[in-house]
Tab-separated table of C-alpha atoms and ligand atoms in Angstrom:
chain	number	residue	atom	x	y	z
A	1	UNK	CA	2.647	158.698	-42.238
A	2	UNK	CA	2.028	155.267	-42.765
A	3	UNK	CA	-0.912	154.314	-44.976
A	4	UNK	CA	-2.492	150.599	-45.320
A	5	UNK	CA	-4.634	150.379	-48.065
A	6	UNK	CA	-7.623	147.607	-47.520
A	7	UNK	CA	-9.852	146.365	-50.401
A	8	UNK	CA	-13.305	145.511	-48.804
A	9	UNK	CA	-16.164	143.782	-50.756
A	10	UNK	CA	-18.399	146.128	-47.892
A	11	UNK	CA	-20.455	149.112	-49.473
A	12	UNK	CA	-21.750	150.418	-46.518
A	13	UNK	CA	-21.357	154.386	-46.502
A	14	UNK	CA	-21.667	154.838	-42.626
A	15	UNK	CA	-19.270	153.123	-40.120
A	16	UNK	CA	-20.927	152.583	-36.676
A	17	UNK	CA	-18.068	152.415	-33.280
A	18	UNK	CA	-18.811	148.773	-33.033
A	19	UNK	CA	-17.979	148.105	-36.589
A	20	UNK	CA	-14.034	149.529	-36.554
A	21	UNK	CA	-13.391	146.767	-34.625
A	22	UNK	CA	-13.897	144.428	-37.546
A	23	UNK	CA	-12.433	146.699	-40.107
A	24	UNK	CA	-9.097	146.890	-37.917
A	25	UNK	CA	-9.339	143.483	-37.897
A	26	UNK	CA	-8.810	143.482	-41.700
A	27	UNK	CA	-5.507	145.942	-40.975
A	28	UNK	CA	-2.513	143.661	-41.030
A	29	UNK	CA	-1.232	143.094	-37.716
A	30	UNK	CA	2.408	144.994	-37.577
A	31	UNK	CA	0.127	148.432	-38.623
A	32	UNK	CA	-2.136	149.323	-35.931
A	33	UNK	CA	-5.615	151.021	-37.634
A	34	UNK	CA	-6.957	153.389	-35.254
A	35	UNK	CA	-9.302	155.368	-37.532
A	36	UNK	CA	-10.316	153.144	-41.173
A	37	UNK	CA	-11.309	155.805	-43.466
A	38	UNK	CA	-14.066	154.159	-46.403
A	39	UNK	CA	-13.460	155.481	-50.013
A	40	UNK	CA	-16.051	154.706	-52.423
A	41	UNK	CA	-14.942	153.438	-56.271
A	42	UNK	CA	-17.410	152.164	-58.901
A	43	UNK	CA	-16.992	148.508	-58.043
A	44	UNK	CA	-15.908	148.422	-54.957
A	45	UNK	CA	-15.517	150.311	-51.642
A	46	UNK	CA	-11.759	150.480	-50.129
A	47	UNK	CA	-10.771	151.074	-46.511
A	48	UNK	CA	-7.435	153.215	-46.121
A	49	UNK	CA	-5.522	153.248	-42.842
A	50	UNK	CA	-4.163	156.731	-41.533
A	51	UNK	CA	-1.658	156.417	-38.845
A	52	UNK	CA	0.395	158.609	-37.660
A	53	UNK	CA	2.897	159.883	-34.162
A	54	UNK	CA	1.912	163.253	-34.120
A	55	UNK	CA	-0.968	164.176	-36.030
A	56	UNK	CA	-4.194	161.855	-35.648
A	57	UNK	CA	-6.719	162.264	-38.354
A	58	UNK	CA	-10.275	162.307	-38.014
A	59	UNK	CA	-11.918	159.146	-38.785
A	60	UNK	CA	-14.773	159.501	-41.800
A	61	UNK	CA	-17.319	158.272	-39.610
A	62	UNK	CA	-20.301	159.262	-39.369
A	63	UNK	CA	-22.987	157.861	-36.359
A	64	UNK	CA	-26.126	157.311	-37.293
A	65	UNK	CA	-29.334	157.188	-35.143
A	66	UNK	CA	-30.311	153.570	-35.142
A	67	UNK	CA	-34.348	153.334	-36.460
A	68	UNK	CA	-37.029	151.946	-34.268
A	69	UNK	CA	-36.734	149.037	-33.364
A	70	UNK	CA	-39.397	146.932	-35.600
A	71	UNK	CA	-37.405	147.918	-38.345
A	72	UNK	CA	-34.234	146.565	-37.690
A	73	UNK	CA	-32.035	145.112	-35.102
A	74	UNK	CA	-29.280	146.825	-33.497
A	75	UNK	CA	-25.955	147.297	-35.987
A	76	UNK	CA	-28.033	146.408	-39.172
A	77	UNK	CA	-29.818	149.584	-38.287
A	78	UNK	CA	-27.052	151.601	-39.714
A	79	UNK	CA	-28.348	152.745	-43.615
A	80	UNK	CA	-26.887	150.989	-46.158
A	81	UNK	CA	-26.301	152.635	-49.869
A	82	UNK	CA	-28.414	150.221	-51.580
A	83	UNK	CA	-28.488	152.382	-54.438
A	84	UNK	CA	-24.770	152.033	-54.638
A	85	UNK	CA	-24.522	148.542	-54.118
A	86	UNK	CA	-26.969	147.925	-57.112
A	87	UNK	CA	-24.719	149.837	-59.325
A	88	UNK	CA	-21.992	147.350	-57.851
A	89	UNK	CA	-21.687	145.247	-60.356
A	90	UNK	CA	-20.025	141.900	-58.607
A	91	UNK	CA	-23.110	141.596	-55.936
A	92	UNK	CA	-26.590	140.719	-56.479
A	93	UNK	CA	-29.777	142.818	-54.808
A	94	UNK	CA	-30.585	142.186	-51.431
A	95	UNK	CA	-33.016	139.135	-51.006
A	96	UNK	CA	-35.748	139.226	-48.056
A	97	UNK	CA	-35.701	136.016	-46.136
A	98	UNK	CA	-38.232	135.213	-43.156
A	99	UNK	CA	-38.114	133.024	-40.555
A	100	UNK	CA	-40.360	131.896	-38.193
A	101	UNK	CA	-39.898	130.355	-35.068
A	102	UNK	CA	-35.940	131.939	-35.688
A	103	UNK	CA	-35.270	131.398	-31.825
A	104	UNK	CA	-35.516	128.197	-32.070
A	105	UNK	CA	-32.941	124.712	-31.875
A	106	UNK	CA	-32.847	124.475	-36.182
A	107	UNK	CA	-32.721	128.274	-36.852
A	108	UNK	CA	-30.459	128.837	-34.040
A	109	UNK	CA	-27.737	126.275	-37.317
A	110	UNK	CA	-29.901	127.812	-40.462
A	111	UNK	CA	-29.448	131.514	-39.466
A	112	UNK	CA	-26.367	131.068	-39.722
A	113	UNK	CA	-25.676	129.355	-43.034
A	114	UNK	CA	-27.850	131.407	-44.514
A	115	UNK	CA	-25.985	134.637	-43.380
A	116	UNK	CA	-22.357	132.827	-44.359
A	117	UNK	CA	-23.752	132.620	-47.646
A	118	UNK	CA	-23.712	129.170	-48.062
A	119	UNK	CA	-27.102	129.034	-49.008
A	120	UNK	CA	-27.243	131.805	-52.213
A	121	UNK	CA	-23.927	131.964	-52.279
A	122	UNK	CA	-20.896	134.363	-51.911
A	123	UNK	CA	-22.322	137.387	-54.166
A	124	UNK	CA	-25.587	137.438	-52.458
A	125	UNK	CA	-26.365	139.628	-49.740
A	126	UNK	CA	-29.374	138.833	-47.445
A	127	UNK	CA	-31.897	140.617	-44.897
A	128	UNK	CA	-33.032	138.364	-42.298
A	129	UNK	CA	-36.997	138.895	-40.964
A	130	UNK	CA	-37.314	136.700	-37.578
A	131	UNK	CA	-40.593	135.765	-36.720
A	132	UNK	CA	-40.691	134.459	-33.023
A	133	UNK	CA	-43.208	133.863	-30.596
A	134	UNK	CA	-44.130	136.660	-27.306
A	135	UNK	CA	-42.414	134.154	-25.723
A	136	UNK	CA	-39.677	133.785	-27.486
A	137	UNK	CA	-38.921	137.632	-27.651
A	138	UNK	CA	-35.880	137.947	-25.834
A	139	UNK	CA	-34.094	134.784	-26.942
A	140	UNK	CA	-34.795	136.412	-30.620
A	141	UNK	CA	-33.041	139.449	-29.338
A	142	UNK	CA	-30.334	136.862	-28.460
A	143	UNK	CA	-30.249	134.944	-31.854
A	144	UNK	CA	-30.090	139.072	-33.464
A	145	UNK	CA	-27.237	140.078	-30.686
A	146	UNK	CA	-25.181	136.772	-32.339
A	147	UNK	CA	-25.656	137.622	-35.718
A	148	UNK	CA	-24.277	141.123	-35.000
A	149	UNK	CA	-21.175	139.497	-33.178
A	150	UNK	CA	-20.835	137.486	-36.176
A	151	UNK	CA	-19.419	140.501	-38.545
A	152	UNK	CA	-21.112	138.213	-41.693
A	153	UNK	CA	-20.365	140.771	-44.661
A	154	UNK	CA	-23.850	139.365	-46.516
A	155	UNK	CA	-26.029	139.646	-43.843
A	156	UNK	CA	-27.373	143.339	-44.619
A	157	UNK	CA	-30.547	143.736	-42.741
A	158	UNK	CA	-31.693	142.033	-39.349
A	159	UNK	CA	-35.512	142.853	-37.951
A	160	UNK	CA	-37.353	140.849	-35.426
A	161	UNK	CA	-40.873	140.741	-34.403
A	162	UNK	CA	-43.579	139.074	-33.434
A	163	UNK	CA	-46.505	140.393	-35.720
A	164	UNK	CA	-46.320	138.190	-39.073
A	165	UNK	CA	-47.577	141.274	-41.068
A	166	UNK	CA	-44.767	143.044	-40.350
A	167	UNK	CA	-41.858	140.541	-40.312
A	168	UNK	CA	-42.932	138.872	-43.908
A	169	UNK	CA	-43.250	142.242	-45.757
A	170	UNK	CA	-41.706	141.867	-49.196
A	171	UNK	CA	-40.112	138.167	-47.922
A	172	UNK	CA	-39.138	136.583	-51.148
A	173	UNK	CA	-38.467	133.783	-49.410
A	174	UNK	CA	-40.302	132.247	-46.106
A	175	UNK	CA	-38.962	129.574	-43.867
A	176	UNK	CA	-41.817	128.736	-41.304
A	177	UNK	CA	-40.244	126.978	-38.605
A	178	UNK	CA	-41.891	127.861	-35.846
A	179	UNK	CA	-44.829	125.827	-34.295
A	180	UNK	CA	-46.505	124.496	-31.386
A	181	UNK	CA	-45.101	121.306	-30.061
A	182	UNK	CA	-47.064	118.223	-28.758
A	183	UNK	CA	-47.249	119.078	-24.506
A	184	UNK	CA	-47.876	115.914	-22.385
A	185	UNK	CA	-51.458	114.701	-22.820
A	186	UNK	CA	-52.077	116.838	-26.047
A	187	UNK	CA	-54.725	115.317	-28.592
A	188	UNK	CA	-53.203	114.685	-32.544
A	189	UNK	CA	-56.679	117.314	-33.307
A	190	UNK	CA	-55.615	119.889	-30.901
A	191	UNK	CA	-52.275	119.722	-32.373
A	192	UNK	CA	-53.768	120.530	-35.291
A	193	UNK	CA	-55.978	123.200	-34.094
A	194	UNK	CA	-53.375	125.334	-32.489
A	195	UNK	CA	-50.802	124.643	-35.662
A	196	UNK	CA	-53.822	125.550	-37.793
A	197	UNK	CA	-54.591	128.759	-36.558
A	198	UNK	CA	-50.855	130.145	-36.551
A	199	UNK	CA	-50.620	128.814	-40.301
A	200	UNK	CA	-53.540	130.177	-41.098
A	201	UNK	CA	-52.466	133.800	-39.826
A	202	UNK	CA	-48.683	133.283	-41.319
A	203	UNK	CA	-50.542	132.953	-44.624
A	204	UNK	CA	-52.727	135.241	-44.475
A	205	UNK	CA	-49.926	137.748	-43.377
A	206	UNK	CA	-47.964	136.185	-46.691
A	207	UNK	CA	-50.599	137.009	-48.968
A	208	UNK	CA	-51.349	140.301	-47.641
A	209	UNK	CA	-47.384	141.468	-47.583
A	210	UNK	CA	-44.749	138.981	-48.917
A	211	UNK	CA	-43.650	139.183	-52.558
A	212	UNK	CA	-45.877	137.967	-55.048
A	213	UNK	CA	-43.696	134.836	-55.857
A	214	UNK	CA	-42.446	134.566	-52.177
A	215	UNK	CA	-41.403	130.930	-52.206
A	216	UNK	CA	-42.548	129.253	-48.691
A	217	UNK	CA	-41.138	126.184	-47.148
A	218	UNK	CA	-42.850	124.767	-43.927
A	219	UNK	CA	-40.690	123.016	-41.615
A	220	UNK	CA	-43.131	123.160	-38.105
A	221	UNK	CA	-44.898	119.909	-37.974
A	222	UNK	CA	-47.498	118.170	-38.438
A	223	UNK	CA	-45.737	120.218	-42.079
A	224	UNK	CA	-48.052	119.021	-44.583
A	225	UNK	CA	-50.465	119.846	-43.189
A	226	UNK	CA	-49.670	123.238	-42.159
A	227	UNK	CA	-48.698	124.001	-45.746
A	228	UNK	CA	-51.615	123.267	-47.232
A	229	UNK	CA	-53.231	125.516	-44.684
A	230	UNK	CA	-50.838	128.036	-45.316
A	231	UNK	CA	-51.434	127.673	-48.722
A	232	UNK	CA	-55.374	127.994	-48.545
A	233	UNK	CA	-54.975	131.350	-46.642
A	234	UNK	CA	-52.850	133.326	-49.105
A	235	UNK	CA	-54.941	132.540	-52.607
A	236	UNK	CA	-52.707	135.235	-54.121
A	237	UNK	CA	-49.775	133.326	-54.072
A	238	UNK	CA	-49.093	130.850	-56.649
A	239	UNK	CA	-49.857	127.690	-54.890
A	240	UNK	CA	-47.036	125.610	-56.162
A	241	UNK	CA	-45.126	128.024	-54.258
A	242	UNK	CA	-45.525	126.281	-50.891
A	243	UNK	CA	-43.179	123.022	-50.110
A	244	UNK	CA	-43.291	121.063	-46.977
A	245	UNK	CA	-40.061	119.806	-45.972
A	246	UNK	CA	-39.089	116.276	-46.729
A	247	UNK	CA	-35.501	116.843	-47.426
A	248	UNK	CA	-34.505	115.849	-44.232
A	249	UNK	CA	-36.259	112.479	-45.004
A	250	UNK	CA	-34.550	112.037	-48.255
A	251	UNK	CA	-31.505	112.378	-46.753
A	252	UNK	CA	-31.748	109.746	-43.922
A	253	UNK	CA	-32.821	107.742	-46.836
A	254	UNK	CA	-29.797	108.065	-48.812
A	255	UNK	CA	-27.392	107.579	-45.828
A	256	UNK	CA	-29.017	104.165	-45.285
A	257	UNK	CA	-29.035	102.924	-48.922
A	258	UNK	CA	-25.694	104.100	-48.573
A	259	UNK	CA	-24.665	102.120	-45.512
A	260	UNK	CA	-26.533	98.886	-46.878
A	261	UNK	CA	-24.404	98.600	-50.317
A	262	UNK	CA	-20.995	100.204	-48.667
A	263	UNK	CA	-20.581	103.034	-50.995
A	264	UNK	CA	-20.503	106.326	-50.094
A	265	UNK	CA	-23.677	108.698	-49.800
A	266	UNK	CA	-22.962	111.104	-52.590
A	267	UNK	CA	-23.251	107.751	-55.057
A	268	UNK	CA	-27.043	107.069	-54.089
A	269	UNK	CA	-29.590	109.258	-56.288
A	270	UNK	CA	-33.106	109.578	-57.489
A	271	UNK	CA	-34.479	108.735	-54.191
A	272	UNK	CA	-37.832	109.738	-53.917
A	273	UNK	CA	-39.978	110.062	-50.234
A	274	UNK	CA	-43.506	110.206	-51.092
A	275	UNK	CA	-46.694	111.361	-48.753
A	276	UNK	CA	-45.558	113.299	-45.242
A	277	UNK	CA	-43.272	113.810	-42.812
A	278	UNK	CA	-44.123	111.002	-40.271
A	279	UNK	CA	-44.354	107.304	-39.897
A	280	UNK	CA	-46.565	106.794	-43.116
A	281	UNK	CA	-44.206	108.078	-45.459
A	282	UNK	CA	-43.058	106.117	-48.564
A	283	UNK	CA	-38.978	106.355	-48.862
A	284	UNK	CA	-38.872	104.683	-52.583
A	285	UNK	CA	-36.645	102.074	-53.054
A	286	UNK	CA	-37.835	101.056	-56.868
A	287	UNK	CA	-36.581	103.862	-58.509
A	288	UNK	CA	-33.301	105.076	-56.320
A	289	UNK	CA	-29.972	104.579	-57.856
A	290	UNK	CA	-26.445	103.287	-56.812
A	291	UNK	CA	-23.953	104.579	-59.113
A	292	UNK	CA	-26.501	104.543	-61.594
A	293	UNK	CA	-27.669	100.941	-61.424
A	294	UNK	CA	-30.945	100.389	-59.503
A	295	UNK	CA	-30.959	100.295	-55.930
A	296	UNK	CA	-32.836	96.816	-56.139
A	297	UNK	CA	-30.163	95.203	-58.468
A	298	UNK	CA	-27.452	96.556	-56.114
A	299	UNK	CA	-29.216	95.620	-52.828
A	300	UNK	CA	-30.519	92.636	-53.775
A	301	UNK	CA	-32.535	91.661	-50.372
A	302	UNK	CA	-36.146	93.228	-50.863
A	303	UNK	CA	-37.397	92.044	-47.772
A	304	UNK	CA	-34.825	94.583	-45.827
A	305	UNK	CA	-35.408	96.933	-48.641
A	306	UNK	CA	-39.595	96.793	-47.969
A	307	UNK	CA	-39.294	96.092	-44.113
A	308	UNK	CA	-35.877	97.433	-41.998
A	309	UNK	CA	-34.827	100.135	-44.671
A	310	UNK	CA	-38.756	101.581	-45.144
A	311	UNK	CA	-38.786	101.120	-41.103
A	312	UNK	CA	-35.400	102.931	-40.079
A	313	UNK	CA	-36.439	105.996	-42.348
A	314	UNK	CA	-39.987	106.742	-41.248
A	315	UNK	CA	-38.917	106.195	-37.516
A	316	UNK	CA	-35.299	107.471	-37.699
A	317	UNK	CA	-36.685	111.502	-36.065
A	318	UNK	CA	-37.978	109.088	-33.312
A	319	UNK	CA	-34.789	107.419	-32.550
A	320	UNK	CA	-33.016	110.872	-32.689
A	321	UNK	CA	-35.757	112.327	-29.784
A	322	UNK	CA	-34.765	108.731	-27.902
A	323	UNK	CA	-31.092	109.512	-27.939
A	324	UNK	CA	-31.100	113.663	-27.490
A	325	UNK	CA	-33.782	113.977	-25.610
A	326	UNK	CA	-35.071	116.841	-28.250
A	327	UNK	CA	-35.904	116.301	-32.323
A	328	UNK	CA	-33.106	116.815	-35.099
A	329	UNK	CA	-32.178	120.326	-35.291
A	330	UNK	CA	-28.347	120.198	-37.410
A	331	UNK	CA	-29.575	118.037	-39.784
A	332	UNK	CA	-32.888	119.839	-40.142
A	333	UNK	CA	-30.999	123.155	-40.906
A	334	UNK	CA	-28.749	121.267	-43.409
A	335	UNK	CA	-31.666	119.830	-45.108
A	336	UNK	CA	-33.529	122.914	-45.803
A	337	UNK	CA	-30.493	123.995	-47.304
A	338	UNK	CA	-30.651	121.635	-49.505
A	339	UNK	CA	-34.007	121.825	-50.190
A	340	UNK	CA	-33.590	125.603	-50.965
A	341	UNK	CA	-30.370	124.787	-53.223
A	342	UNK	CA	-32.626	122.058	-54.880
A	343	UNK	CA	-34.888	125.764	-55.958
A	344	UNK	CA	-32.019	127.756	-56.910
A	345	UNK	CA	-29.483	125.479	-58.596
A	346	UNK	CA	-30.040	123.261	-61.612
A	347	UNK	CA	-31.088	119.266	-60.663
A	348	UNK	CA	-28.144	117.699	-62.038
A	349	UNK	CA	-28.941	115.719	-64.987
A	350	UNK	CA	-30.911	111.949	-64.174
A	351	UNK	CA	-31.185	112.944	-60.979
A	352	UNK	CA	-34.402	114.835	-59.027
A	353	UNK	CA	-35.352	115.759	-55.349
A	354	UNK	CA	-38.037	115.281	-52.658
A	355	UNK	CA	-40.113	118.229	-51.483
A	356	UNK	CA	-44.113	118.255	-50.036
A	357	UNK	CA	-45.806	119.844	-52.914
A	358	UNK	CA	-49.705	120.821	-53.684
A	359	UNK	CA	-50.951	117.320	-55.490
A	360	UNK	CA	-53.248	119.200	-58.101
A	361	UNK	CA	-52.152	118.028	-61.682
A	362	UNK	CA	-49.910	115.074	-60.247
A	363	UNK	CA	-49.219	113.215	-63.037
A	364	UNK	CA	-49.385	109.452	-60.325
A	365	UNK	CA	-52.386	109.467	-59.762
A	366	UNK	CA	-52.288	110.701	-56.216
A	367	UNK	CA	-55.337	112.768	-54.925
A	368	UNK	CA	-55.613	115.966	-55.767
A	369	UNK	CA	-56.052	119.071	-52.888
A	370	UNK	CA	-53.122	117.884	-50.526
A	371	UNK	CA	-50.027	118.767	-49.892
A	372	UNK	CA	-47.962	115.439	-50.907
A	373	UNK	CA	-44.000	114.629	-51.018
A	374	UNK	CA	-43.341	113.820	-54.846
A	375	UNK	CA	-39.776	113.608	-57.211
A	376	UNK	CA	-39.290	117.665	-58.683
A	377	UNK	CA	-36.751	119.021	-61.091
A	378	UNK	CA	-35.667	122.117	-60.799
A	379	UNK	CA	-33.775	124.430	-63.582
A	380	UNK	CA	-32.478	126.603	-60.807
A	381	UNK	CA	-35.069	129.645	-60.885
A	382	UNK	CA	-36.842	128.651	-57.708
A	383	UNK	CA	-39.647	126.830	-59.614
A	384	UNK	CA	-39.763	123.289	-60.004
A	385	UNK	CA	-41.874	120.156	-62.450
A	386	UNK	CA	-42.799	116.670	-61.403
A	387	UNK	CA	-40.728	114.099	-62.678
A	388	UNK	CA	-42.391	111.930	-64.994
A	389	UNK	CA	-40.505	108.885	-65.928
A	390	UNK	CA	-40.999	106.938	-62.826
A	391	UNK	CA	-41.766	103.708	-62.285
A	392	UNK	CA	-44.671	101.684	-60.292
A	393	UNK	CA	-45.273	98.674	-58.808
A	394	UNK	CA	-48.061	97.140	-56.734
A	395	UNK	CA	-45.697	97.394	-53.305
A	396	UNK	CA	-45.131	100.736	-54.126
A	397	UNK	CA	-48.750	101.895	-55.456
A	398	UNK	CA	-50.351	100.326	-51.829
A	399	UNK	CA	-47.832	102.440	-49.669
A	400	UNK	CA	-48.562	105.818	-52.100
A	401	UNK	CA	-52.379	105.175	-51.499
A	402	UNK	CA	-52.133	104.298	-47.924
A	403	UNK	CA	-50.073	107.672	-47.171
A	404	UNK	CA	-52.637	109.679	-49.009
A	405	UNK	CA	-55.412	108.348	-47.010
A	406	UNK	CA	-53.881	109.505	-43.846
A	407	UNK	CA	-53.357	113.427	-45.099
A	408	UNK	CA	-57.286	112.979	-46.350
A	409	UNK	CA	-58.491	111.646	-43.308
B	1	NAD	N1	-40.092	118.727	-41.472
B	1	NAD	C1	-39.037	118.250	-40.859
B	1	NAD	O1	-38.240	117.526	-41.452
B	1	NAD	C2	-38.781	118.585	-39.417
B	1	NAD	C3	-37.641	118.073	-38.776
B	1	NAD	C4	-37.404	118.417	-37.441
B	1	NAD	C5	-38.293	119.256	-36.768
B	1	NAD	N2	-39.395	119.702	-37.407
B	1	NAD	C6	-40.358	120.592	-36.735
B	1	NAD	O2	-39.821	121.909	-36.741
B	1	NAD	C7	-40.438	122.650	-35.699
B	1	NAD	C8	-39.408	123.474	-34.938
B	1	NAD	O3	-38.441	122.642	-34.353
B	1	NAD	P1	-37.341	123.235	-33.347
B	1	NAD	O4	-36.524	122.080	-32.900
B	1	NAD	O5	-36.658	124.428	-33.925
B	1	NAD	O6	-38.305	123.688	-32.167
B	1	NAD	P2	-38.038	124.719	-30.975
B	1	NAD	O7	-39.099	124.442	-29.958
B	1	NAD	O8	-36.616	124.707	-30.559
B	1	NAD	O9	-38.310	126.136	-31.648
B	1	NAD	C9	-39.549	126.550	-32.100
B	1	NAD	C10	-39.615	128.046	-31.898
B	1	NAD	O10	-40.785	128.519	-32.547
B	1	NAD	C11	-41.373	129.493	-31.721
B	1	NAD	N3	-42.781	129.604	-32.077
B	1	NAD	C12	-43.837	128.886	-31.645
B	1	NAD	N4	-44.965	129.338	-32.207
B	1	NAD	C13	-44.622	130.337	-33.032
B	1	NAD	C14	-45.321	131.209	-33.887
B	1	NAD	N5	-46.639	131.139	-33.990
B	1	NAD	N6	-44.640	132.122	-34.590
B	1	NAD	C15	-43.321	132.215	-34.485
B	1	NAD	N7	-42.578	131.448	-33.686
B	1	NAD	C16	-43.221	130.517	-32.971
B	1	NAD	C17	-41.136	128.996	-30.306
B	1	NAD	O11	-41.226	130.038	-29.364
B	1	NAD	C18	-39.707	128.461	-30.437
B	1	NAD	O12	-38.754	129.480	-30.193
B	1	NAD	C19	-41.214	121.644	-34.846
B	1	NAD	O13	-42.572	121.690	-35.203
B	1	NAD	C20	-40.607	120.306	-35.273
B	1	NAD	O14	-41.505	119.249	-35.105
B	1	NAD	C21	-39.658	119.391	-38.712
């Protein structure tokens, strides 16, 4: 008898058919594993291989009844010993994330990072809540059949749905994509209405079932808006806990500060975006750095700095729609990577990040009761401070002001 012996980072006590495929998979190729038997140790579970002419062994398998299906999706249905994997000491507890609007053009990248576990990295395992639309229903039961053909070891749990109150319950963390897009002839303030009302709902389904510190990042546009809706509706929630994504602004930002001086990106820092996500927003020049030294002593030509840099940023999503024919989804998904590895990891020293935060307490002088883009620190436990050393002039003051009058108004 020939035996292969397999260690496996999975703890899962129950096998399902359509999971020996990817545990043969792990069998090297000259030994043929018909029937992967799972031993359990202390730290980690272990797959042995029995093969033999004669005599074929019973596999250890044993099939489960998959749960209902607003519970979980398909293979993820098979039980997991949590219990077991807690006591394992080299992976952390399974984190809840939601998303909304998950079959979608940016979750259709994000889902996917987030279950490789490039977001919370390669100890974490993950349970992913998708919140779609009754529309949207069957491509979410797409986006769940790819996740299962994707064998990712961290992805745990899968469970899709349409009713907020059930897909955000215990969501430590909730990424609200989702939202209505402008249709042909559609008023800015019925934009707003229909966006309101679904933001509204999502937080009041946050407050009534998410976990009490759920952080909540709003990517569905107009997004500071939405957040601060969000926000109002789930008064439980710390509200500090709600960002609106300008990462993806922060990072067109850099590229072009980048471009301008010839160095490359990762050498431009401390660029803030202040106000929204949309034309008004301020991408600061004053206090970015190249290689340390500030951006205006490196590019010395303010003119481009206030005019075609300040221009290309706020209009760059536009461009994008021109030449696609449909808004950024890649480098959305990579952005609110970032700005969840901005939460989770420590700012590296000097340096800070851009994300929509509630304005009450800013220390600029920026009105108080909206959700406003602002420089954060972070010590890596989700939470985050303003960043006080940073500097003002009158160029920069006007465009703050003007920004802040349009989330007002
Ligand atoms: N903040 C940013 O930097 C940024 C960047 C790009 C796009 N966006 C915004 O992100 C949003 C999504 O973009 P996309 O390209 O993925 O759009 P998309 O149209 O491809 O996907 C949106 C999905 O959300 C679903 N949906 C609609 N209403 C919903 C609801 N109430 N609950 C759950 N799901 C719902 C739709 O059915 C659809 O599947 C848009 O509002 C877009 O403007 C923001």
């Amino acid at each position: 008898m020939a035996v292969a012996e397999l260690n496996s980072a999975f703890t899962k006590t129950h096998f399902h058919s359509s999971q020996l495929s990817f545990l043969s998979r792990s069998v090297p190729k000259h030994q043929h594993c018909d029937f992967p038997t799972l031993h359990r140790t202390q730290q980690h579970a272990r797959i042995s291989c029995s093969v033999t002419q004669n005599q074929v062994q019973a596999p250890a398998v044993q099939i489960q009844e998959p749960k209902s299906k607003s519970d979980c999706y398909g293979v993820f249905c098979l039980t997991y010993d949590l219990k077991a994997e807690e006591e394992t000491k080299s992976w952390k507890k399974l984190i809840n994330i939601a998303v909304s609007g998950a079959a979608g053009m940016i979750s259709n990248h994000l889902l996917f990072k987030l279950a490789s576990g490039e977001v919370f990295g390669p100890d974490q395992p993950i349970a992913l809540k998708l919140l779609g639309s009754e529309r949207s229903l069957q491509a979410l039961e797409g986006v769940a059949m790819e996740l299962e053909d994707s064998l990712f070891p961290l992805l745990r749990e899968v469970s899709i749905g349409i009713d907020p109150y059930e897909v955000f319950q215990d969501a430590e963390w909730a990424l609200l994509i989702g939202a209505k897009p402008r249709g042909p002839g559609m008023e800015r303030a019925d934009l707003l209405d229909i966006n309101g009302q679904i933001f509204a709902e999502q937080g009041r389904a946050l407050n009534a079932v998410a976990s009490r510190n759920v952080k909540v990042i709003v990517v569905g546009n107009p997004c500071n808006t939405n957040a601060l809706i969000c926000m109002k509706n789930a008064p439980n929630i710390p509200a500090k806990n709600f960002h609106a994504l300008t990462r993806l602004d922060e990072n067109r930002a850099k590229c072009q500060l980048a471009l301008k001086a010839g160095v490359f990106y990762d050498k431009v820092s401390n660029v803030t975006i202040w106000g929204n996500h949309s034309t008004t927003q301020v991408p600061d020049f004053l206090n970015a750095k190249i290689d340390g030294m500030p951006v205006i002593d490196v590019i010395k030509d303010r003119k481009w700095l206030e005019e075609e840099f300040t221009e290309k940023v706020q209009k760059r999503g536009g461009v994008l729609i021109q030449k696609w024919g449909r808004s950024s989804a890649a480098s959305t998904a990579v952005s609110i990577v970032d700005a969840i590895r901005a939460l989770i990891t420590p700012t590296p020293k000097g340096d800070w990040f851009s994300t929509g935060v509630y304005t009450d307490g800013n220390p600029y002088g920026i009105a108080e009761g909206i959700v406003f883009s602002m420089p954060c620190r972070s010590n890596g436990d989700g939470d985050y401070v303003l960043v006080k050393d940073v500097i003002f002039d009158d160029y920069l003051r006007n465009r703050i002001a003007k920004a802040s009058v349009k989330l007002i108004s």
